[in-house]
mmCIF file of C-alpha atoms and ligand atoms in Angstrom:
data_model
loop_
_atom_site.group_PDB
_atom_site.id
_atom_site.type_symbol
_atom_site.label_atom_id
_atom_site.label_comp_id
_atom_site.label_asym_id
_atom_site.label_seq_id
_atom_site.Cartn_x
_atom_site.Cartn_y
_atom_site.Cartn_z
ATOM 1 C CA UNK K 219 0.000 0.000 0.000
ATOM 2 C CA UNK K 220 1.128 3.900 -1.200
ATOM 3 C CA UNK K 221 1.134 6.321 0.884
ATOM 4 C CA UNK K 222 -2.548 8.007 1.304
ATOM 5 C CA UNK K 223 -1.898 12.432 1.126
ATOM 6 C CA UNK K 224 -4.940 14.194 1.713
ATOM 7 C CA UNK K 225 -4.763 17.632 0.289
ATOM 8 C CA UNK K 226 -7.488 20.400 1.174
ATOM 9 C CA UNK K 227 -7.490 24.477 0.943
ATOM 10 C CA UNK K 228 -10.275 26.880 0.160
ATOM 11 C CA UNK K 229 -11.740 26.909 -3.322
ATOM 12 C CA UNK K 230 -9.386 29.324 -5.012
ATOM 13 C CA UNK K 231 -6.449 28.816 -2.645
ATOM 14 C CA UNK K 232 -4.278 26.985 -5.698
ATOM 15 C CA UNK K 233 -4.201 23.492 -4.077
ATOM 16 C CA UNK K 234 -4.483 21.758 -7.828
ATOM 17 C CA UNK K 235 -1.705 24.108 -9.267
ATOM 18 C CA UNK K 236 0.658 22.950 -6.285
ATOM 19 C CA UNK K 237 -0.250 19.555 -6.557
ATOM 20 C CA UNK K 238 0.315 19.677 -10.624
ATOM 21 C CA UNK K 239 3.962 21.251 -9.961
ATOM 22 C CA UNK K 240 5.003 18.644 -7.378
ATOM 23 C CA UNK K 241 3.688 15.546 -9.576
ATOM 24 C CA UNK K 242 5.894 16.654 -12.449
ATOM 25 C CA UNK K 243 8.663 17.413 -10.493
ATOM 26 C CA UNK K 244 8.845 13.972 -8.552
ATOM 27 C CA UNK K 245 8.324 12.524 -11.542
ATOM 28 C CA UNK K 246 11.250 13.842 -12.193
ATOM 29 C CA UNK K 247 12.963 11.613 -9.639
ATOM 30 C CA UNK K 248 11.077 8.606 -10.460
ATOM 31 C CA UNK K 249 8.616 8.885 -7.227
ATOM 32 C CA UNK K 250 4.753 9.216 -8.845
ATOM 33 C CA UNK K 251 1.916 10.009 -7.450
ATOM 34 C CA UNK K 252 -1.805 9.158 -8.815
ATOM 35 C CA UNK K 253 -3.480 12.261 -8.514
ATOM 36 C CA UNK K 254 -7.515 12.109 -7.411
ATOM 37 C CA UNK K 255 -9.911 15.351 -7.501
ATOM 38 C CA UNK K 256 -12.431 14.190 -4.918
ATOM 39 C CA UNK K 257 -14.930 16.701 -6.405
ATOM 40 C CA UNK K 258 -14.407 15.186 -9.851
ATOM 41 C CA UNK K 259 -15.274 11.877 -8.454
ATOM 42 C CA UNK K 260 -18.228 12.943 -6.791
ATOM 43 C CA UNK K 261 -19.318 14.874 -9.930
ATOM 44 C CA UNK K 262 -18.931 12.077 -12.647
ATOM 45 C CA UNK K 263 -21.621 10.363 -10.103
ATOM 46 C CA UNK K 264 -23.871 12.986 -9.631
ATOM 47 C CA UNK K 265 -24.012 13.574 -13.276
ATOM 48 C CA UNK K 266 -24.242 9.962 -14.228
ATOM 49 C CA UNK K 267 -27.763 10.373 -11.430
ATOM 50 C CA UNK K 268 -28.587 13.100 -13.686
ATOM 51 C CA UNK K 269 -28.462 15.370 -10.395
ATOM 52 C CA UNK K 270 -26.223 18.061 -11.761
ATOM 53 C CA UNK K 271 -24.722 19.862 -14.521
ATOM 54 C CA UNK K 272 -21.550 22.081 -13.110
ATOM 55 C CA UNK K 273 -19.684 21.360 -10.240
ATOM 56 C CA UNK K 274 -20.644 24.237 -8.327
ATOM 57 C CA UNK K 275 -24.209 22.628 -7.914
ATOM 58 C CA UNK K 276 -23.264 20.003 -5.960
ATOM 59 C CA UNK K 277 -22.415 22.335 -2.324
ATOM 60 C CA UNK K 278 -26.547 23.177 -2.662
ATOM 61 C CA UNK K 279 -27.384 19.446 -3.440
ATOM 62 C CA UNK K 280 -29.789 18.182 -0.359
ATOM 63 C CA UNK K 281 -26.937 17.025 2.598
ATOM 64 C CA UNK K 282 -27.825 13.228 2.337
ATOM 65 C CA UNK K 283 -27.443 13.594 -1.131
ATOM 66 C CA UNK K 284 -23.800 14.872 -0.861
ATOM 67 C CA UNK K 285 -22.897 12.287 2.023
ATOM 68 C CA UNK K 286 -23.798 9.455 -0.518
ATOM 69 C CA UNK K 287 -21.676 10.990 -3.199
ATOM 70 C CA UNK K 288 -18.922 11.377 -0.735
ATOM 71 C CA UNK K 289 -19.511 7.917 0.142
ATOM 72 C CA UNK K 290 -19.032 6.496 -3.369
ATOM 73 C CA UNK K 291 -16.059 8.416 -3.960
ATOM 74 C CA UNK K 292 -14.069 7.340 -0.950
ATOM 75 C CA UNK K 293 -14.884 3.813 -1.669
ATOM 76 C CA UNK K 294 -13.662 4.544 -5.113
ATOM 77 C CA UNK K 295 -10.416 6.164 -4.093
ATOM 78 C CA UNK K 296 -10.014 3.601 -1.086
ATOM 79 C CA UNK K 297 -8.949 1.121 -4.102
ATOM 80 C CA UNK K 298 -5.903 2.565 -5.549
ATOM 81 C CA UNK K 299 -3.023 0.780 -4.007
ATOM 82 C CA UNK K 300 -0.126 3.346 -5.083
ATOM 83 C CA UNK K 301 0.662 6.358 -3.579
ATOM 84 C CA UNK K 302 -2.145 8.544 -3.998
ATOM 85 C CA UNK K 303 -2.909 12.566 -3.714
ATOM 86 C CA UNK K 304 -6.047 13.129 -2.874
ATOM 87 C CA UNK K 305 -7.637 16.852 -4.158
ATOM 88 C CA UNK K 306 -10.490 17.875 -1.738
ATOM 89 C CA UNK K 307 -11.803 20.096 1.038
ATOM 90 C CA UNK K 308 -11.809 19.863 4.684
ATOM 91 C CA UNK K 309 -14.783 21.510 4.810
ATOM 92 C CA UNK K 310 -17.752 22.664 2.037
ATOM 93 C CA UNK K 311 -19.605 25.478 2.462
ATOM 94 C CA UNK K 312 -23.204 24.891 1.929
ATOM 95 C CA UNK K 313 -26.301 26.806 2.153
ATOM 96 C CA UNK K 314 -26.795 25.305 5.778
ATOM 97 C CA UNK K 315 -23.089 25.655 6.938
ATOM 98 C CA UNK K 316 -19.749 23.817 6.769
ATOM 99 C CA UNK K 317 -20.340 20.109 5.627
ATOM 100 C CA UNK K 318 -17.339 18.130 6.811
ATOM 101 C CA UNK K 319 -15.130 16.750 3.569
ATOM 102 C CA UNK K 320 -14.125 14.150 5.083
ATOM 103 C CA UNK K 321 -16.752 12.446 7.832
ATOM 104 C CA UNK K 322 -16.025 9.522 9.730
ATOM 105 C CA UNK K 323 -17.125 6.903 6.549
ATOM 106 C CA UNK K 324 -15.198 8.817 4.296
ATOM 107 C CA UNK K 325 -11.641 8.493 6.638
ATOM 108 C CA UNK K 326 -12.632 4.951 7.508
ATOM 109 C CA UNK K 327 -12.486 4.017 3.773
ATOM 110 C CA UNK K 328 -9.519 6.215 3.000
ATOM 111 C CA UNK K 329 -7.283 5.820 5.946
ATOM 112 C CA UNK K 330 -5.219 8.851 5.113
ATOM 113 C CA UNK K 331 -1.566 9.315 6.339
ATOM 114 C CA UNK K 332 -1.080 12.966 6.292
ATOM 115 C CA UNK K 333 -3.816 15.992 5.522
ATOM 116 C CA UNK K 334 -2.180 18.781 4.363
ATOM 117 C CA UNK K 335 -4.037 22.647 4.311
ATOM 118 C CA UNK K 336 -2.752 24.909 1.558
ATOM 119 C CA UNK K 337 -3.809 28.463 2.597
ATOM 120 C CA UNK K 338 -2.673 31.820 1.438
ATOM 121 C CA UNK K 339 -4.225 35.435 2.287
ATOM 122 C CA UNK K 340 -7.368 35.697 2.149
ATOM 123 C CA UNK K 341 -6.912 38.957 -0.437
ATOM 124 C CA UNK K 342 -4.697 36.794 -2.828
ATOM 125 C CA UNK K 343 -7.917 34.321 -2.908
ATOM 126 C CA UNK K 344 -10.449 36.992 -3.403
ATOM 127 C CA UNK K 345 -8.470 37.312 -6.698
ATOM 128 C CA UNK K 346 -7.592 34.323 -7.682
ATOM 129 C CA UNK K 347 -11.083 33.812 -7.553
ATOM 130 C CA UNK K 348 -12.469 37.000 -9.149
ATOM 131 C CA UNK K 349 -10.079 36.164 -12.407
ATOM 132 C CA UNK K 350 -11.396 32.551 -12.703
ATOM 133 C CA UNK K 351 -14.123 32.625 -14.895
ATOM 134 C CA UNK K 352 -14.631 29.345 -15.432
ATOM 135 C CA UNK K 353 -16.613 28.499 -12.190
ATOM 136 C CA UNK K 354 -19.737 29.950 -10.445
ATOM 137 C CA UNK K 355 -18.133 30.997 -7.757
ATOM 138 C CA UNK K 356 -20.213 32.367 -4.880
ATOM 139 C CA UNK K 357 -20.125 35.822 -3.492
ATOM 140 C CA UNK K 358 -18.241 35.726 -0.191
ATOM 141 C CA UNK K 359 -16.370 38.464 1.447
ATOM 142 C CA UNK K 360 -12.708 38.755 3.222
ATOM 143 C CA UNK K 361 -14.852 37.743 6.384
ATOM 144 C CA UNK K 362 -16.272 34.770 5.134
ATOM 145 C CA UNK K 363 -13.023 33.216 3.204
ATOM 146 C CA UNK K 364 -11.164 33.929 6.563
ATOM 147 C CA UNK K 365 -13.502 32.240 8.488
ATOM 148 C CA UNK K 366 -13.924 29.296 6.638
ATOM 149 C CA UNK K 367 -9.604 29.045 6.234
ATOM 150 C CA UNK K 368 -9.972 28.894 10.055
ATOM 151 C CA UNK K 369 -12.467 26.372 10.598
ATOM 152 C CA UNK K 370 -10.858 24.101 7.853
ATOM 153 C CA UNK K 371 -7.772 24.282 11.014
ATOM 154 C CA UNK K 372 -9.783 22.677 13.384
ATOM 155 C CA UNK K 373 -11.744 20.191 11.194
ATOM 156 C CA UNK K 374 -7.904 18.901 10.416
ATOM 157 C CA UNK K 375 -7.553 18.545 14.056
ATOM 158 C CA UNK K 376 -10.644 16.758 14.228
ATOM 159 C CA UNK K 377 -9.457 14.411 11.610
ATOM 160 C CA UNK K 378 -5.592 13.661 13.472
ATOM 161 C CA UNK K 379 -7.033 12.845 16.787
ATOM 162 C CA UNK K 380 -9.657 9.969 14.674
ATOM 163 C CA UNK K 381 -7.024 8.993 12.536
ATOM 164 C CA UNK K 382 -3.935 9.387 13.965
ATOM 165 C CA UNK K 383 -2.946 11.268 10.565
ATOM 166 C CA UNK K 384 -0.350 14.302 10.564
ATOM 167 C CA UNK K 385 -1.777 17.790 9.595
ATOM 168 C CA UNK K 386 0.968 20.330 7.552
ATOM 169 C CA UNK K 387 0.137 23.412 6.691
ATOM 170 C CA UNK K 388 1.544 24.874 3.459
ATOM 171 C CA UNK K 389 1.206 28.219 2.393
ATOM 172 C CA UNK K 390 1.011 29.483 -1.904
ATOM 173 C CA UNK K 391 1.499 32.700 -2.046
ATOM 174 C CA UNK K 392 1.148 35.173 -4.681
ATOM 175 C CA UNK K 393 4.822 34.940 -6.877
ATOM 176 C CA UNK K 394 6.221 31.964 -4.435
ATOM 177 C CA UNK K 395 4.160 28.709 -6.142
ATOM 178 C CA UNK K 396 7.740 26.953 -6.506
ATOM 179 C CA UNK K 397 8.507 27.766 -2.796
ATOM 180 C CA UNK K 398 5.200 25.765 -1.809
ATOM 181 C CA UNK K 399 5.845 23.509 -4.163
ATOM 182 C CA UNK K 400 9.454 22.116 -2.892
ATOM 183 C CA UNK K 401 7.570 22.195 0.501
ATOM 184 C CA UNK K 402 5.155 19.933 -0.852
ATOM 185 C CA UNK K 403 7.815 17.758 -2.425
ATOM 186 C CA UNK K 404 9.937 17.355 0.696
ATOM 187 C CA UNK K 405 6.817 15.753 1.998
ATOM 188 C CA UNK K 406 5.692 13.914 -0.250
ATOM 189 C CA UNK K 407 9.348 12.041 -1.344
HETATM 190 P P1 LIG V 245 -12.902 21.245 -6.393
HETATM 191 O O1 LIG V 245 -12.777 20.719 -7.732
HETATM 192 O O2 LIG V 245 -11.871 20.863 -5.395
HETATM 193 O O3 LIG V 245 -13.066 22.774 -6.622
HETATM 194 P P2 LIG V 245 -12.535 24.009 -5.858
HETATM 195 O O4 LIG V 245 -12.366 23.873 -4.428
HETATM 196 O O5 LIG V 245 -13.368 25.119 -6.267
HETATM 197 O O6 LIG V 245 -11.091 24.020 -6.333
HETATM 198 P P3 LIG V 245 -10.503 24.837 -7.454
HETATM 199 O O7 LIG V 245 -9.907 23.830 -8.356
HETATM 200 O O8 LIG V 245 -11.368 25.831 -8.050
HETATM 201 O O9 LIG V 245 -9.467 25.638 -6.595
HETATM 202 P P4 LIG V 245 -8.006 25.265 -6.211
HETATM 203 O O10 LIG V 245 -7.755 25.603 -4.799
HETATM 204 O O11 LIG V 245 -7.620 23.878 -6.621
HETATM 205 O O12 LIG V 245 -7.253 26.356 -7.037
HETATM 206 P P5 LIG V 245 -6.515 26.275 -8.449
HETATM 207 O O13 LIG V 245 -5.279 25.446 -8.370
HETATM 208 O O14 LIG V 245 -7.520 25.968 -9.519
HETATM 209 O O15 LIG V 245 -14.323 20.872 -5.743
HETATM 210 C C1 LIG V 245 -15.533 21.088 -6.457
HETATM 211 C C2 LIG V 245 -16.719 20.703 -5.628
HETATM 212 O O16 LIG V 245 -16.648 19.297 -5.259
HETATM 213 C C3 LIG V 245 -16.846 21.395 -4.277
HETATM 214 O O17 LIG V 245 -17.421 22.658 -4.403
HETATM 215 C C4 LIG V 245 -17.753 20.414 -3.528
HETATM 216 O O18 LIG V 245 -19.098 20.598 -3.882
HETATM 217 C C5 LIG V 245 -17.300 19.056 -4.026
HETATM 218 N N1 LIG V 245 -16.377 18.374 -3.099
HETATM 219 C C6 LIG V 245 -15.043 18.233 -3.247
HETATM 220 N N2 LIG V 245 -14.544 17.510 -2.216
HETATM 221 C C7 LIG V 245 -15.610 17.199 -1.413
HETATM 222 C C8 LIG V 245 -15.732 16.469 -0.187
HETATM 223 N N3 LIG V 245 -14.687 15.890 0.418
HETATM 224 N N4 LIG V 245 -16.958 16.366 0.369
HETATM 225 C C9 LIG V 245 -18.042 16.930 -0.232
HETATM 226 N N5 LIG V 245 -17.989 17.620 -1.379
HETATM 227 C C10 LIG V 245 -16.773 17.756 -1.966
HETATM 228 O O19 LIG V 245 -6.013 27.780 -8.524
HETATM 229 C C11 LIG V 245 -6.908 28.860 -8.571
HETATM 230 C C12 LIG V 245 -6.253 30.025 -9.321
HETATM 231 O O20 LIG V 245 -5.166 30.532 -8.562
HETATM 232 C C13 LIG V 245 -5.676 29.642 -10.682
HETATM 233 O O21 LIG V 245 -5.991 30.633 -11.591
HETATM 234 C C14 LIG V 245 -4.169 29.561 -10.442
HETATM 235 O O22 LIG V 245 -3.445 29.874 -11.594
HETATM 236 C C15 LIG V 245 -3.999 30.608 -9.367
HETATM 237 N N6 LIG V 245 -2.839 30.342 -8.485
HETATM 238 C C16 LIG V 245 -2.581 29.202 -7.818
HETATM 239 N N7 LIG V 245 -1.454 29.314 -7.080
HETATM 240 C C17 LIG V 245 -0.990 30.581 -7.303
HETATM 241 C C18 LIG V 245 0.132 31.328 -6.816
HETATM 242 N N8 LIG V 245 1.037 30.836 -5.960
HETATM 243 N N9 LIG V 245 0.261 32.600 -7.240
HETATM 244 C C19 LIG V 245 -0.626 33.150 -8.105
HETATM 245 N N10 LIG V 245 -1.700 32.499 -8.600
HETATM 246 C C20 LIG V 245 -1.888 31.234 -8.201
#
């Protein structure tokens, strides 16, 4: 069995972009990675339900609705035997409040080693955000992204003490992606 990396930030926050860097860079030294969007996985099965047509939908989907996609998708992942990446949130905010990413049947089929938090300033995610788009992003203020940046802290916390899992914390700021990228590759080697 691969190592299990469980990597979570704030829509907007650039976790794909690091974890794209580091994948071609280790591969680079021969270590690979299988790279899983979580939110990919859940949306391929929502729209194979015929329950959505963009990603964004799925945060309003009804809650039981979203824990039995989340479901499905950890018992996907929970089959890869290499070393896997997995792209997702520690928490999704929904119209009635933060719905945990990864709930007790989701870590029990994943068993993840380490959950990493990519963060940045809030103000560099307001426009990272604003420029992208491609997604229907909704509104929320320097408040609101802070908040939720928090919260994902203690959610991780939440997730060591059941799993026994390390937490990092890597921060991709504006003009330093390579610097949070050779963070994320010293981990991940
Ligand atoms: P997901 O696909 O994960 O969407 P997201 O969170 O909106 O992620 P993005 O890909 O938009 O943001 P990102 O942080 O990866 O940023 P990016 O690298 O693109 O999830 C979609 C949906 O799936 C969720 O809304 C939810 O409904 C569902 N879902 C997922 N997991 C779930 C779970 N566990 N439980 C329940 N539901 C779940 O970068 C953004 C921009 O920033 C880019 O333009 C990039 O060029 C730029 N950028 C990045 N880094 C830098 C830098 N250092 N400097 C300057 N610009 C940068």
């Amino acid at each position: 069995m691969g190592k299990r990396v469980v990597i979570t930030g704030v829509p907007g926050v650039g976790k794909t972009t690091v974890i794209d860097g580091t994948k071609e860079k280790l591969k680079e030294e021969n270590i690979d990675y299988t790279s899983i969007n979580f939110g990919t996985c859940m949306f391929e099965v929502a729209c194979e339900q015929g329950k959505v047509k963009n990603r964004d939908e799925m945060r309003k989907l009804d809650q039981m609705e979203q824990k039995e996609l989340q479901k499905t998708a950890a018992q996907l992942i929970a089959k890869i035997q290499d070393n896997v990446i997995v792209d997702t949130h520690c928490t999704v905010s929904t119209p009635g409040g933060y719905l945990p990413g990864l709930p007790s049947w989701v870590l029990q089929e994943m068993k993840p080693d380490m959950v990493i938090l990519v963060e940045t300033d809030v103000d560099q995610i307001l426009m990272r955000r604003m420029k992208d788009d491609t997604r229907e992003r909704d509104t929320e203020g320097y408040i609101s992204i802070k908040d939720h940046q928090d919260y994902n802290r203690f959610m991780a916390a939440a997730y060591s003490m059941y799993t026994g899992c390390t937490v990092k914390i890597i921060k991709n700021q504006d003009f330093l992606l390579e610097k949070s990228i050779e963070e994320m590759m010293d981990i991940l080697r």
